[in-house]
């Protein structure tokens, strides 16, 4: 593996993960889980989505990561077909709509498509869908921004996707658009009606002091916030990310690392309000929390973030899939009533592919390198790495 360092004049994460494609996992606990994810979970989910004529960009990511680890022509065809369905949905719906359905996730879906297109490009070298993602990104940029529409999506994923697209293409405009979407939250510019605490839209993000609102959206917001702290070097972003982490971990996080107190709104509760039966602890929030803590480690190089990542990974997230690999949880209460069990499918079916894509790239979290030649061993996972 060849390594390169960015110019000191260009802000970036202080540490870099050793990519999962350079990590060979051979572990008594994880190897059977990862093989089950490859051989059962991902094919099962493709079967179910294909049966319904649906697509899910998170599942495309999972498939792309598996192809990057082990060539699989059949899986490659299924991944590309699902990407094609996702792109067809965009081409059919969005041009006539121009991003008017922000509540129900048009920008959210676009963000996941960007991540999937980047993953597919890295796995196969095929630029087709990355070029399509660039076109969609340019279409969003033509609609939103300063002196344009100042609306924000009620879900945060679009910023993560735009930042990843900027990193892959080198096009700064996508990073600037992600920054606009983040900075615009909590501001009633031109009379925009704020969505309130539930959507983390009650005050500017850099002024927010508490982790509030819908737990998955909050995790995705802080992922984008931490990326922008690294890629812009803006101190206010970093300070906000650390402040929100300290608040969430000290007052509203379960022993398992799960977040989300209220079942009705899937949101954070009051300080220290962590009921065992009534809690939510959505798997998608656990995935977002794993990814956020990994980003914070790369930014700060402090072990406490890996400690939290590890707690969530083994508990709050991994509970979401059965040992058989084909039954799943949406939420993870710490106490269950009679009849509560994992299910083969539920709606919305966001959590299973989200978990599958995270397991497929588990190697990303094991090792990292520092700017002075340091090597970080983050997880106790039997493995070999090329660094």
Short mmCIF file of C-alpha atoms in Angstrom, two decimals:
data_model
loop_
_atom_site.label_atom_id
_atom_site.label_comp_id
_atom_site.label_asym_id
_atom_site.label_seq_id
_atom_site.Cartn_x
_atom_site.Cartn_y
_atom_site.Cartn_z
CA UNK A 1 0.00 0.00 0.00
CA UNK A 2 1.38 3.37 -0.93
CA UNK A 3 0.69 6.19 1.49
CA UNK A 4 0.67 9.91 0.87
CA UNK A 5 0.21 12.87 3.18
CA UNK A 6 -1.79 15.94 2.38
CA UNK A 7 -0.14 19.32 2.21
CA UNK A 8 -0.01 21.08 5.61
CA UNK A 9 -1.94 23.95 4.02
CA UNK A 10 -4.91 21.67 3.35
CA UNK A 11 -6.85 20.72 6.50
CA UNK A 12 -7.64 17.06 7.00
CA UNK A 13 -8.03 14.42 9.67
CA UNK A 14 -4.93 14.06 11.85
CA UNK A 15 -5.07 10.26 11.64
CA UNK A 16 -5.97 8.09 8.67
CA UNK A 17 -7.67 4.71 8.83
CA UNK A 18 -5.83 1.78 7.31
CA UNK A 19 -8.42 0.86 4.62
CA UNK A 20 -10.40 -2.34 5.06
CA UNK A 21 -8.98 -3.65 1.78
CA UNK A 22 -5.56 -3.69 3.47
CA UNK A 23 -6.78 -5.55 6.56
CA UNK A 24 -7.27 -9.32 6.56
CA UNK A 25 -9.47 -10.34 9.49
CA UNK A 26 -8.94 -13.81 10.95
CA UNK A 27 -10.75 -13.74 14.28
CA UNK A 28 -12.66 -16.31 16.30
CA UNK A 29 -15.49 -13.89 17.04
CA UNK A 30 -15.65 -11.71 13.94
CA UNK A 31 -14.78 -14.03 11.06
CA UNK A 32 -18.00 -16.11 11.36
CA UNK A 33 -20.06 -12.90 11.65
CA UNK A 34 -18.43 -11.35 8.59
CA UNK A 35 -18.83 -14.53 6.56
CA UNK A 36 -22.51 -14.66 7.56
CA UNK A 37 -22.87 -11.04 6.43
CA UNK A 38 -21.26 -11.89 3.07
CA UNK A 39 -22.92 -15.22 2.40
CA UNK A 40 -26.37 -14.73 3.97
CA UNK A 41 -27.32 -11.18 4.97
CA UNK A 42 -26.33 -9.27 1.86
CA UNK A 43 -27.74 -11.84 -0.66
CA UNK A 44 -30.92 -12.14 1.42
CA UNK A 45 -31.44 -8.38 1.38
CA UNK A 46 -30.81 -8.21 -2.37
CA UNK A 47 -33.42 -10.95 -2.85
CA UNK A 48 -35.99 -9.05 -0.81
CA UNK A 49 -35.39 -5.69 -2.49
CA UNK A 50 -35.40 -7.23 -5.97
CA UNK A 51 -38.65 -9.05 -5.17
CA UNK A 52 -40.21 -5.67 -4.38
CA UNK A 53 -38.60 -3.82 -7.28
CA UNK A 54 -36.91 -1.47 -4.83
CA UNK A 55 -33.39 -0.16 -4.36
CA UNK A 56 -31.33 0.85 -1.35
CA UNK A 57 -28.03 2.66 -1.76
CA UNK A 58 -26.78 1.39 1.62
CA UNK A 59 -27.09 -2.15 0.31
CA UNK A 60 -25.17 -1.09 -2.81
CA UNK A 61 -22.42 0.12 -0.48
CA UNK A 62 -22.37 -3.20 1.35
CA UNK A 63 -22.13 -5.10 -1.92
CA UNK A 64 -19.41 -2.80 -3.23
CA UNK A 65 -17.29 -3.29 -0.11
CA UNK A 66 -17.64 -7.06 -0.42
CA UNK A 67 -16.60 -6.94 -4.08
CA UNK A 68 -13.57 -4.85 -3.13
CA UNK A 69 -12.56 -7.59 -0.68
CA UNK A 70 -13.36 -10.56 -2.93
CA UNK A 71 -14.32 -10.39 -6.64
CA UNK A 72 -17.82 -11.75 -7.18
CA UNK A 73 -19.28 -11.27 -10.69
CA UNK A 74 -22.82 -12.26 -9.68
CA UNK A 75 -22.88 -9.84 -6.76
CA UNK A 76 -21.33 -7.19 -8.99
CA UNK A 77 -24.21 -7.50 -11.45
CA UNK A 78 -26.76 -7.20 -8.67
CA UNK A 79 -25.02 -4.16 -7.22
CA UNK A 80 -24.91 -2.39 -10.58
CA UNK A 81 -28.55 -3.23 -11.32
CA UNK A 82 -29.64 -1.74 -8.00
CA UNK A 83 -27.58 1.39 -8.63
CA UNK A 84 -29.32 1.66 -11.98
CA UNK A 85 -32.76 1.45 -10.34
CA UNK A 86 -31.79 4.17 -7.86
CA UNK A 87 -30.61 6.42 -10.69
CA UNK A 88 -33.75 5.71 -12.70
CA UNK A 89 -35.84 6.80 -9.72
CA UNK A 90 -33.95 10.08 -9.58
CA UNK A 91 -34.25 10.69 -13.33
CA UNK A 92 -37.97 9.96 -13.26
CA UNK A 93 -38.94 11.98 -10.19
CA UNK A 94 -36.61 14.81 -9.33
CA UNK A 95 -36.31 16.96 -12.48
CA UNK A 96 -40.04 17.72 -12.42
CA UNK A 97 -40.11 18.11 -8.67
CA UNK A 98 -36.92 20.09 -8.04
CA UNK A 99 -36.35 18.86 -4.52
CA UNK A 100 -39.69 19.86 -3.02
CA UNK A 101 -40.21 16.76 -0.87
CA UNK A 102 -37.57 17.54 1.76
CA UNK A 103 -39.51 16.03 4.65
CA UNK A 104 -39.70 12.57 3.11
CA UNK A 105 -36.10 12.23 2.15
CA UNK A 106 -35.23 13.23 -1.42
CA UNK A 107 -31.98 14.85 -0.33
CA UNK A 108 -31.47 12.03 2.16
CA UNK A 109 -31.69 9.47 -0.65
CA UNK A 110 -29.35 11.55 -2.79
CA UNK A 111 -26.75 11.56 -0.03
CA UNK A 112 -26.82 7.78 0.22
CA UNK A 113 -26.59 7.52 -3.58
CA UNK A 114 -23.44 9.64 -3.48
CA UNK A 115 -21.88 7.31 -0.90
CA UNK A 116 -22.87 4.26 -2.94
CA UNK A 117 -21.48 5.72 -6.17
CA UNK A 118 -18.14 6.41 -4.47
CA UNK A 119 -18.02 2.88 -3.03
CA UNK A 120 -18.84 1.33 -6.43
CA UNK A 121 -16.19 3.43 -8.16
CA UNK A 122 -13.54 2.38 -5.64
CA UNK A 123 -14.52 -1.29 -5.91
CA UNK A 124 -14.76 -1.52 -9.70
CA UNK A 125 -13.08 1.53 -11.24
CA UNK A 126 -16.32 2.22 -13.13
CA UNK A 127 -17.03 5.96 -13.33
CA UNK A 128 -20.60 5.68 -14.66
CA UNK A 129 -22.43 6.20 -11.39
CA UNK A 130 -19.87 8.57 -9.92
CA UNK A 131 -20.45 10.80 -12.95
CA UNK A 132 -24.20 10.49 -12.38
CA UNK A 133 -23.70 11.43 -8.73
CA UNK A 134 -21.76 14.51 -9.81
CA UNK A 135 -24.67 15.49 -12.03
CA UNK A 136 -27.15 15.10 -9.17
CA UNK A 137 -24.84 17.09 -6.89
CA UNK A 138 -24.64 19.86 -9.46
CA UNK A 139 -28.43 19.85 -9.75
CA UNK A 140 -28.77 20.29 -5.98
CA UNK A 141 -26.19 23.08 -6.08
CA UNK A 142 -28.21 24.82 -8.82
CA UNK A 143 -31.25 24.91 -6.52
CA UNK A 144 -29.82 25.50 -3.01
CA UNK A 145 -27.28 27.93 -1.64
CA UNK A 146 -26.69 31.61 -0.94
CA UNK A 147 -28.97 33.76 -3.11
CA UNK A 148 -30.94 30.59 -3.99
CA UNK A 149 -33.30 28.39 -1.99
CA UNK A 150 -32.22 28.36 1.63
CA UNK A 151 -34.26 25.34 2.74
CA UNK A 152 -32.57 22.51 4.58
CA UNK A 153 -33.38 18.82 4.46
CA UNK A 154 -34.99 17.49 7.61
CA UNK A 155 -32.59 14.53 7.41
CA UNK A 156 -28.84 15.06 7.55
CA UNK A 157 -27.46 12.40 5.20
CA UNK A 158 -27.08 14.67 2.16
CA UNK A 159 -24.16 16.48 3.81
CA UNK A 160 -22.26 13.25 4.45
CA UNK A 161 -22.75 12.22 0.82
CA UNK A 162 -21.73 15.61 -0.55
CA UNK A 163 -18.54 15.61 1.53
CA UNK A 164 -17.65 12.10 0.35
CA UNK A 165 -18.36 13.17 -3.24
CA UNK A 166 -16.09 16.19 -2.81
CA UNK A 167 -13.30 13.98 -1.48
CA UNK A 168 -13.62 11.53 -4.36
CA UNK A 169 -13.89 14.06 -7.19
CA UNK A 170 -11.77 16.88 -5.79
CA UNK A 171 -14.60 19.31 -6.53
CA UNK A 172 -14.71 21.88 -3.74
CA UNK A 173 -18.23 23.01 -4.69
CA UNK A 174 -19.74 19.89 -3.10
CA UNK A 175 -17.91 20.56 0.17
CA UNK A 176 -19.10 24.17 0.10
CA UNK A 177 -22.69 23.03 -0.45
CA UNK A 178 -22.47 20.64 2.52
CA UNK A 179 -21.14 23.52 4.60
CA UNK A 180 -24.03 25.72 3.46
CA UNK A 181 -26.58 23.08 4.49
CA UNK A 182 -24.93 22.78 7.92
CA UNK A 183 -24.53 26.52 8.53
CA UNK A 184 -28.10 27.23 7.46
CA UNK A 185 -29.61 25.04 10.19
CA UNK A 186 -31.11 27.09 12.98
CA UNK A 187 -31.21 30.29 10.92
CA UNK A 188 -34.51 31.75 9.73
CA UNK A 189 -32.92 33.53 6.77
CA UNK A 190 -35.47 35.16 4.47
CA UNK A 191 -38.25 34.02 6.79
CA UNK A 192 -37.54 30.30 6.53
CA UNK A 193 -39.63 28.39 9.06
CA UNK A 194 -37.38 26.39 11.39
CA UNK A 195 -38.09 22.69 11.94
CA UNK A 196 -37.12 22.92 15.62
CA UNK A 197 -35.19 20.66 17.99
CA UNK A 198 -36.55 17.46 16.45
CA UNK A 199 -34.55 18.19 13.28
CA UNK A 200 -31.64 19.94 15.08
CA UNK A 201 -32.89 23.14 13.45
CA UNK A 202 -33.59 25.23 16.56
CA UNK A 203 -30.32 27.21 16.63
CA UNK A 204 -27.13 27.37 14.54
CA UNK A 205 -25.20 24.11 14.79
CA UNK A 206 -22.03 25.76 16.13
CA UNK A 207 -24.12 27.16 19.01
CA UNK A 208 -25.86 23.89 19.91
CA UNK A 209 -24.93 22.52 23.33
CA UNK A 210 -27.17 19.46 23.71
CA UNK A 211 -27.74 16.34 21.64
CA UNK A 212 -31.45 16.63 20.92
CA UNK A 213 -34.13 15.53 18.53
CA UNK A 214 -34.39 12.50 16.25
CA UNK A 215 -31.45 10.28 17.23
CA UNK A 216 -30.49 9.08 13.73
CA UNK A 217 -30.60 12.59 12.31
CA UNK A 218 -28.50 13.83 15.23
CA UNK A 219 -25.83 11.17 14.57
CA UNK A 220 -25.73 11.98 10.87
CA UNK A 221 -25.51 15.69 11.63
CA UNK A 222 -22.52 15.19 13.91
CA UNK A 223 -20.80 12.99 11.31
CA UNK A 224 -21.01 15.83 8.79
CA UNK A 225 -20.05 18.38 11.44
CA UNK A 226 -16.90 16.42 12.32
CA UNK A 227 -15.99 15.97 8.65
CA UNK A 228 -16.27 19.72 8.15
CA UNK A 229 -14.18 20.35 11.26
CA UNK A 230 -11.44 18.23 9.68
CA UNK A 231 -11.71 19.38 6.08
CA UNK A 232 -12.13 23.12 6.71
CA UNK A 233 -10.05 23.55 9.87
CA UNK A 234 -12.85 25.69 11.32
CA UNK A 235 -12.40 25.68 15.15
CA UNK A 236 -16.09 26.34 15.83
CA UNK A 237 -17.05 23.08 14.10
CA UNK A 238 -14.57 21.08 16.17
CA UNK A 239 -15.68 22.70 19.41
CA UNK A 240 -19.34 22.00 18.63
CA UNK A 241 -18.63 18.34 17.79
CA UNK A 242 -16.72 17.77 21.04
CA UNK A 243 -19.37 19.61 23.07
CA UNK A 244 -22.21 17.54 21.63
CA UNK A 245 -20.30 14.28 22.22
CA UNK A 246 -19.64 15.14 25.85
CA UNK A 247 -23.31 16.00 26.38
CA UNK A 248 -24.65 12.86 24.69
CA UNK A 249 -22.23 10.43 26.35
CA UNK A 250 -22.50 11.86 29.85
CA UNK A 251 -26.29 12.24 30.00
CA UNK A 252 -28.26 10.39 27.31
CA UNK A 253 -26.39 7.25 26.21
CA UNK A 254 -27.26 3.72 27.30
CA UNK A 255 -24.79 1.20 28.71
CA UNK A 256 -24.79 -0.48 25.29
CA UNK A 257 -23.86 2.77 23.57
CA UNK A 258 -27.39 3.07 22.19
CA UNK A 259 -29.11 6.44 21.84
CA UNK A 260 -32.77 7.37 21.57
CA UNK A 261 -35.07 7.42 24.58
CA UNK A 262 -38.58 7.96 23.24
CA UNK A 263 -40.28 5.31 21.14
CA UNK A 264 -42.90 7.67 19.70
CA UNK A 265 -40.52 10.19 18.12
CA UNK A 266 -37.31 8.11 18.04
CA UNK A 267 -35.53 10.97 19.76
CA UNK A 268 -33.27 11.84 22.67
CA UNK A 269 -34.94 12.23 26.06
CA UNK A 270 -34.20 14.48 28.98
CA UNK A 271 -30.95 14.25 30.92
CA UNK A 272 -30.43 10.80 32.46
CA UNK A 273 -33.81 9.58 31.21
CA UNK A 274 -32.89 6.08 30.05
CA UNK A 275 -35.76 3.62 30.56
CA UNK A 276 -35.08 -0.05 29.78
CA UNK A 277 -38.44 -1.00 28.28
CA UNK A 278 -39.61 2.21 26.68
CA UNK A 279 -36.33 3.10 24.97
CA UNK A 280 -35.76 3.24 21.24
CA UNK A 281 -32.05 2.66 20.50
CA UNK A 282 -32.48 2.38 16.73
CA UNK A 283 -29.87 0.36 14.83
CA UNK A 284 -29.37 3.20 12.33
CA UNK A 285 -28.51 5.48 15.26
CA UNK A 286 -25.97 2.89 16.46
CA UNK A 287 -24.41 2.81 12.98
CA UNK A 288 -24.24 6.60 12.88
CA UNK A 289 -22.73 6.61 16.37
CA UNK A 290 -20.02 4.10 15.36
CA UNK A 291 -19.11 6.25 12.37
CA UNK A 292 -19.14 9.46 14.44
CA UNK A 293 -16.86 8.07 17.13
CA UNK A 294 -14.47 6.83 14.46
CA UNK A 295 -14.35 10.31 12.94
CA UNK A 296 -13.75 11.89 16.35
CA UNK A 297 -10.86 9.50 16.96
CA UNK A 298 -9.33 10.41 13.59
CA UNK A 299 -9.72 14.09 14.48
CA UNK A 300 -8.51 13.98 18.09
CA UNK A 301 -6.52 10.70 18.33
CA UNK A 302 -7.98 10.02 21.77
CA UNK A 303 -8.79 6.49 22.95
CA UNK A 304 -12.11 7.43 24.58
CA UNK A 305 -13.74 7.67 21.15
CA UNK A 306 -12.56 4.18 20.22
CA UNK A 307 -13.80 2.92 23.60
CA UNK A 308 -17.26 4.20 22.74
CA UNK A 309 -17.07 2.85 19.18
CA UNK A 310 -16.17 -0.58 20.55
CA UNK A 311 -19.03 -0.54 23.05
CA UNK A 312 -21.59 0.28 20.36
CA UNK A 313 -20.11 -2.10 17.81
CA UNK A 314 -20.34 -5.18 20.02
CA UNK A 315 -23.61 -4.27 21.75
CA UNK A 316 -25.90 -1.55 20.46
CA UNK A 317 -25.25 -2.31 16.78
CA UNK A 318 -24.47 -6.02 16.53
CA UNK A 319 -27.72 -6.90 18.32
CA UNK A 320 -29.48 -5.77 15.15
CA UNK A 321 -28.85 -9.01 13.23
CA UNK A 322 -29.49 -12.64 14.21
CA UNK A 323 -26.77 -15.29 14.30
CA UNK A 324 -28.46 -16.75 11.23
CA UNK A 325 -27.98 -13.47 9.38
CA UNK A 326 -31.52 -13.13 8.02
CA UNK A 327 -33.56 -11.61 10.88
CA UNK A 328 -33.19 -8.08 12.18
CA UNK A 329 -34.11 -5.51 14.79
CA UNK A 330 -35.22 -1.96 14.14
CA UNK A 331 -34.83 -0.86 17.76
CA UNK A 332 -33.03 -2.48 20.71
CA UNK A 333 -34.85 -2.18 24.05
CA UNK A 334 -32.90 -3.32 27.09
CA UNK A 335 -36.00 -5.11 28.35
CA UNK A 336 -38.45 -6.81 26.00
CA UNK A 337 -42.10 -7.78 26.34
CA UNK A 338 -43.39 -11.21 25.34
CA UNK A 339 -43.45 -11.70 21.59
CA UNK A 340 -40.71 -9.20 20.80
CA UNK A 341 -38.26 -10.76 18.33
CA UNK A 342 -36.11 -10.10 15.30
CA UNK A 343 -38.01 -10.03 12.00
CA UNK A 344 -37.07 -10.88 8.40
CA UNK A 345 -38.45 -7.58 7.08
CA UNK A 346 -40.10 -4.43 8.41
CA UNK A 347 -40.85 -0.94 7.20
CA UNK A 348 -39.01 1.27 6.81
CA UNK A 349 -36.29 -1.31 6.20
CA UNK A 350 -33.41 1.12 6.74
CA UNK A 351 -31.53 -0.68 9.52
CA UNK A 352 -30.54 -4.05 7.98
CA UNK A 353 -28.64 -2.62 4.97
CA UNK A 354 -27.12 0.05 7.20
CA UNK A 355 -25.75 -2.63 9.51
CA UNK A 356 -24.61 -4.77 6.55
CA UNK A 357 -22.56 -1.96 5.00
CA UNK A 358 -20.85 -1.26 8.33
CA UNK A 359 -19.90 -4.90 8.93
CA UNK A 360 -18.60 -5.19 5.36
CA UNK A 361 -16.00 -2.49 6.08
CA UNK A 362 -15.17 -3.52 9.65
CA UNK A 363 -11.47 -3.48 8.80
CA UNK A 364 -11.58 0.33 8.51
CA UNK A 365 -11.92 0.62 12.28
CA UNK A 366 -9.10 -1.70 13.38
CA UNK A 367 -5.94 0.28 12.56
CA UNK A 368 -4.95 3.87 11.81
CA UNK A 369 -1.79 5.81 11.09
CA UNK A 370 -0.74 9.18 12.49
CA UNK A 371 1.04 12.14 10.90
CA UNK A 372 4.32 11.29 12.63
CA UNK A 373 4.40 7.68 11.48
CA UNK A 374 2.42 6.35 14.46
CA UNK A 375 0.40 3.17 14.14
CA UNK A 376 -2.81 2.92 16.18
CA UNK A 377 -4.23 -0.50 17.06
CA UNK A 378 -7.81 0.34 17.92
CA UNK A 379 -9.74 -2.92 18.18
CA UNK A 380 -8.85 -6.33 19.58
CA UNK A 381 -9.61 -8.12 16.31
CA UNK A 382 -7.39 -10.94 15.07
CA UNK A 383 -6.02 -9.59 11.80
CA UNK A 384 -3.11 -8.89 9.51
CA UNK A 385 -2.62 -5.48 7.94
CA UNK A 386 -0.42 -3.89 5.29
CA UNK A 387 0.50 -0.44 6.53
#
